[in-house]
PDB file of C-alpha atoms in Angstrom:
ATOM      1  CA  MET A   1      -1.636  21.476 -13.952  1.00 47.00           C
ATOM      2  CA  PRO A   2      -0.447  18.253 -12.254  1.00 51.00           C
ATOM      3  CA  GLU A   3      -2.326  16.975  -9.231  1.00 58.00           C
ATOM      4  CA  SER A   4      -0.859  17.660  -5.822  1.00 55.00           C
ATOM      5  CA  PRO A   5       0.873  14.674  -4.215  1.00 56.00           C
ATOM      6  CA  LYS A   6      -0.864  15.696  -0.980  1.00 61.00           C
ATOM      7  CA  LYS A   7      -4.035  14.233  -2.472  1.00 62.00           C
ATOM      8  CA  TYR A   8      -2.592  10.782  -1.751  1.00 62.00           C
ATOM      9  CA  PHE A   9      -1.677  11.404   1.914  1.00 74.00           C
ATOM     10  CA  PRO A  10      -5.073  10.324   3.318  1.00 90.00           C
ATOM     11  CA  LEU A  11      -5.095   7.208   1.125  1.00 93.00           C
ATOM     12  CA  PHE A  12      -1.588   6.237   2.158  1.00 95.00           C
ATOM     13  CA  SER A  13      -2.312   6.899   5.836  1.00 97.00           C
ATOM     14  CA  ARG A  14      -5.516   4.857   5.940  1.00 96.00           C
ATOM     15  CA  ARG A  15      -4.168   1.953   3.917  1.00 97.00           C
ATOM     16  CA  LEU A  16      -0.937   1.839   5.907  1.00 98.00           C
ATOM     17  CA  LYS A  17      -2.920   1.512   9.119  1.00 98.00           C
ATOM     18  CA  ASP A  18      -5.293  -1.083   7.631  1.00 97.00           C
ATOM     19  CA  ALA A  19      -2.401  -3.197   6.317  1.00 98.00           C
ATOM     20  CA  ARG A  20      -0.520  -2.938   9.613  1.00 98.00           C
ATOM     21  CA  ILE A  21      -3.543  -4.070  11.606  1.00 98.00           C
ATOM     22  CA  LYS A  22      -4.219  -6.951   9.174  1.00 97.00           C
ATOM     23  CA  ALA A  23      -0.582  -7.995   9.556  1.00 98.00           C
ATOM     24  CA  GLY A  24      -0.955  -7.961  13.342  1.00 98.00           C
ATOM     25  CA  LEU A  25       1.946  -5.581  13.871  1.00 99.00           C
ATOM     26  CA  SER A  26       2.248  -2.744  16.346  1.00 98.00           C
ATOM     27  CA  GLN A  27       3.384   0.622  15.055  1.00 98.00           C
ATOM     28  CA  LYS A  28       6.726   0.113  16.777  1.00 98.00           C
ATOM     29  CA  ARG A  29       7.282  -3.388  15.333  1.00 99.00           C
ATOM     30  CA  LEU A  30       6.404  -2.232  11.809  1.00 99.00           C
ATOM     31  CA  GLY A  31       8.798   0.690  12.092  1.00 98.00           C
ATOM     32  CA  ILE A  32      11.627  -1.459  13.410  1.00 98.00           C
ATOM     33  CA  GLU A  33      11.132  -4.107  10.702  1.00 98.00           C
ATOM     34  CA  ALA A  34      11.198  -1.330   8.097  1.00 98.00           C
ATOM     35  CA  GLY A  35      14.567  -0.151   9.414  1.00 97.00           C
ATOM     36  CA  ILE A  36      13.432   2.818  11.491  1.00 97.00           C
ATOM     37  CA  ASP A  37      15.346   3.385  14.739  1.00 97.00           C
ATOM     38  CA  GLU A  38      13.520   1.608  17.570  1.00 97.00           C
ATOM     39  CA  PHE A  39      13.401   4.753  19.712  1.00 98.00           C
ATOM     40  CA  VAL A  40      11.345   6.669  17.135  1.00 98.00           C
ATOM     41  CA  ALA A  41       9.684   3.817  15.218  1.00 98.00           C
ATOM     42  CA  SER A  42       6.285   4.029  16.917  1.00 98.00           C
ATOM     43  CA  THR A  43       6.125   7.816  16.636  1.00 98.00           C
ATOM     44  CA  ARG A  44       7.105   7.820  12.946  1.00 98.00           C
ATOM     45  CA  ILE A  45       4.537   5.188  11.987  1.00 99.00           C
ATOM     46  CA  ASN A  46       1.893   6.985  14.037  1.00 98.00           C
ATOM     47  CA  ARG A  47       2.621  10.223  12.176  1.00 98.00           C
ATOM     48  CA  TYR A  48       2.396   8.443   8.823  1.00 98.00           C
ATOM     49  CA  GLU A  49      -0.933   6.893   9.834  1.00 97.00           C
ATOM     50  CA  LYS A  50      -2.295  10.228  11.058  1.00 96.00           C
ATOM     51  CA  GLY A  51      -1.162  12.003   7.890  1.00 94.00           C
ATOM     52  CA  VAL A  52       1.060  14.395   9.839  1.00 94.00           C
ATOM     53  CA  HIS A  53       4.061  13.284   7.765  1.00 94.00           C
ATOM     54  CA  GLN A  54       4.353  11.404   4.496  1.00 93.00           C
ATOM     55  CA  ALA A  55       6.813   8.565   4.053  1.00 96.00           C
ATOM     56  CA  ASP A  56       9.369   9.121   1.321  1.00 96.00           C
ATOM     57  CA  GLU A  57       9.428   6.642  -1.551  1.00 96.00           C
ATOM     58  CA  ALA A  58      12.195   4.462  -0.097  1.00 97.00           C
ATOM     59  CA  THR A  59      10.411   4.207   3.262  1.00 98.00           C
ATOM     60  CA  ALA A  60       7.064   3.475   1.590  1.00 98.00           C
ATOM     61  CA  ILE A  61       8.712   0.642  -0.360  1.00 98.00           C
ATOM     62  CA  LEU A  62      10.151  -0.819   2.851  1.00 98.00           C
ATOM     63  CA  LEU A  63       6.801  -0.533   4.645  1.00 99.00           C
ATOM     64  CA  ALA A  64       5.028  -2.258   1.751  1.00 98.00           C
ATOM     65  CA  HIS A  65       7.607  -5.050   1.786  1.00 98.00           C
ATOM     66  CA  VAL A  66       7.272  -5.632   5.533  1.00 99.00           C
ATOM     67  CA  LEU A  67       3.473  -5.631   5.258  1.00 98.00           C
ATOM     68  CA  GLY A  68       3.482  -7.905   2.214  1.00 97.00           C
ATOM     69  CA  VAL A  69       1.506  -5.504   0.041  1.00 98.00           C
ATOM     70  CA  PRO A  70       2.438  -3.952  -3.303  1.00 97.00           C
ATOM     71  CA  LEU A  71       3.435  -0.301  -3.180  1.00 97.00           C
ATOM     72  CA  ALA A  72       0.595   0.549  -5.584  1.00 97.00           C
ATOM     73  CA  TYR A  73      -1.925  -0.530  -2.925  1.00 97.00           C
ATOM     74  CA  PHE A  74      -1.062   2.519  -0.820  1.00 96.00           C
ATOM     75  CA  TYR A  75      -1.709   4.965  -3.662  1.00 94.00           C
ATOM     76  CA  ALA A  76      -4.637   3.523  -5.655  1.00 95.00           C
ATOM     77  CA  GLU A  77      -7.225   6.292  -5.981  1.00 91.00           C
ATOM     78  CA  ASP A  78     -10.196   3.946  -5.636  1.00 92.00           C
ATOM     79  CA  ASP A  79     -10.784   1.452  -2.811  1.00 94.00           C
ATOM     80  CA  SER A  80     -12.016  -1.261  -5.166  1.00 96.00           C
ATOM     81  CA  LEU A  81      -8.874  -0.839  -7.264  1.00 96.00           C
ATOM     82  CA  ALA A  82      -6.751  -1.116  -4.116  1.00 96.00           C
ATOM     83  CA  GLU A  83      -8.508  -4.384  -3.228  1.00 96.00           C
ATOM     84  CA  MET A  84      -8.011  -5.665  -6.773  1.00 96.00           C
ATOM     85  CA  ILE A  85      -4.307  -4.867  -6.562  1.00 97.00           C
ATOM     86  CA  LEU A  86      -4.034  -6.860  -3.332  1.00 96.00           C
ATOM     87  CA  GLY A  87      -5.959  -9.791  -4.745  1.00 96.00           C
ATOM     88  CA  PHE A  88      -4.134  -9.800  -8.061  1.00 97.00           C
ATOM     89  CA  CYS A  89      -0.754  -9.909  -6.337  1.00 95.00           C
ATOM     90  CA  GLN A  90      -1.808 -12.989  -4.378  1.00 95.00           C
ATOM     91  CA  LEU A  91      -2.547 -14.951  -7.565  1.00 97.00           C
ATOM     92  CA  ASN A  92      -0.070 -17.248  -9.259  1.00 98.00           C
ATOM     93  CA  ARG A  93       1.228 -16.359 -12.722  1.00 98.00           C
ATOM     94  CA  ALA A  94      -1.311 -18.518 -14.591  1.00 98.00           C
ATOM     95  CA  ASP A  95      -4.242 -16.996 -12.715  1.00 98.00           C
ATOM     96  CA  ARG A  96      -2.873 -13.495 -13.268  1.00 97.00           C
ATOM     97  CA  ASN A  97      -2.719 -14.151 -16.997  1.00 98.00           C
ATOM     98  CA  GLU A  98      -6.291 -15.450 -16.915  1.00 98.00           C
ATOM     99  CA  VAL A  99      -7.473 -12.282 -15.164  1.00 97.00           C
ATOM    100  CA  LEU A 100      -5.599 -10.097 -17.652  1.00 96.00           C
ATOM    101  CA  ASP A 101      -7.154 -12.001 -20.560  1.00 97.00           C
ATOM    102  CA  LEU A 102     -10.614 -11.477 -19.078  1.00 96.00           C
ATOM    103  CA  VAL A 103     -10.005  -7.747 -18.637  1.00 95.00           C
ATOM    104  CA  GLN A 104      -8.737  -7.429 -22.210  1.00 96.00           C
ATOM    105  CA  LYS A 105     -11.809  -9.264 -23.523  1.00 95.00           C
ATOM    106  CA  LYS A 106     -14.100  -6.965 -21.529  1.00 93.00           C
ATOM    107  CA  LEU A 107     -12.342  -3.907 -22.941  1.00 94.00           C
ATOM    108  CA  SER A 108     -12.223  -4.969 -26.572  1.00 91.00           C
ATOM    109  CA  PRO A 109     -15.071  -3.963 -28.865  1.00 83.00           C
ATOM    110  CA  GLU A 110     -17.288  -6.820 -29.905  1.00 71.00           C
TER     111      GLU A 110
END
């Protein structure tokens, strides 16, 4: 039986709030920059952060773009994986390839 998508609501909510605070944006500003009507922007973001409502995929993509984080960051099941996703995305292509090579070496049998 597939896992319930509701399992990811608390992760999304917490990481959305963390990323917004790190970006120095108010709930209203984040909502407006993501294309949410200014009169409801603060309320909508607050409800996403509280887990009352879940952003649909298109909105989550826009929020990630505004916050400068990859969409996968919001949904990674493990906090260390979420941090690795953030860090990896900040690397240039050569450094990404180096990290991937290291991971592949660690995973291959000796």
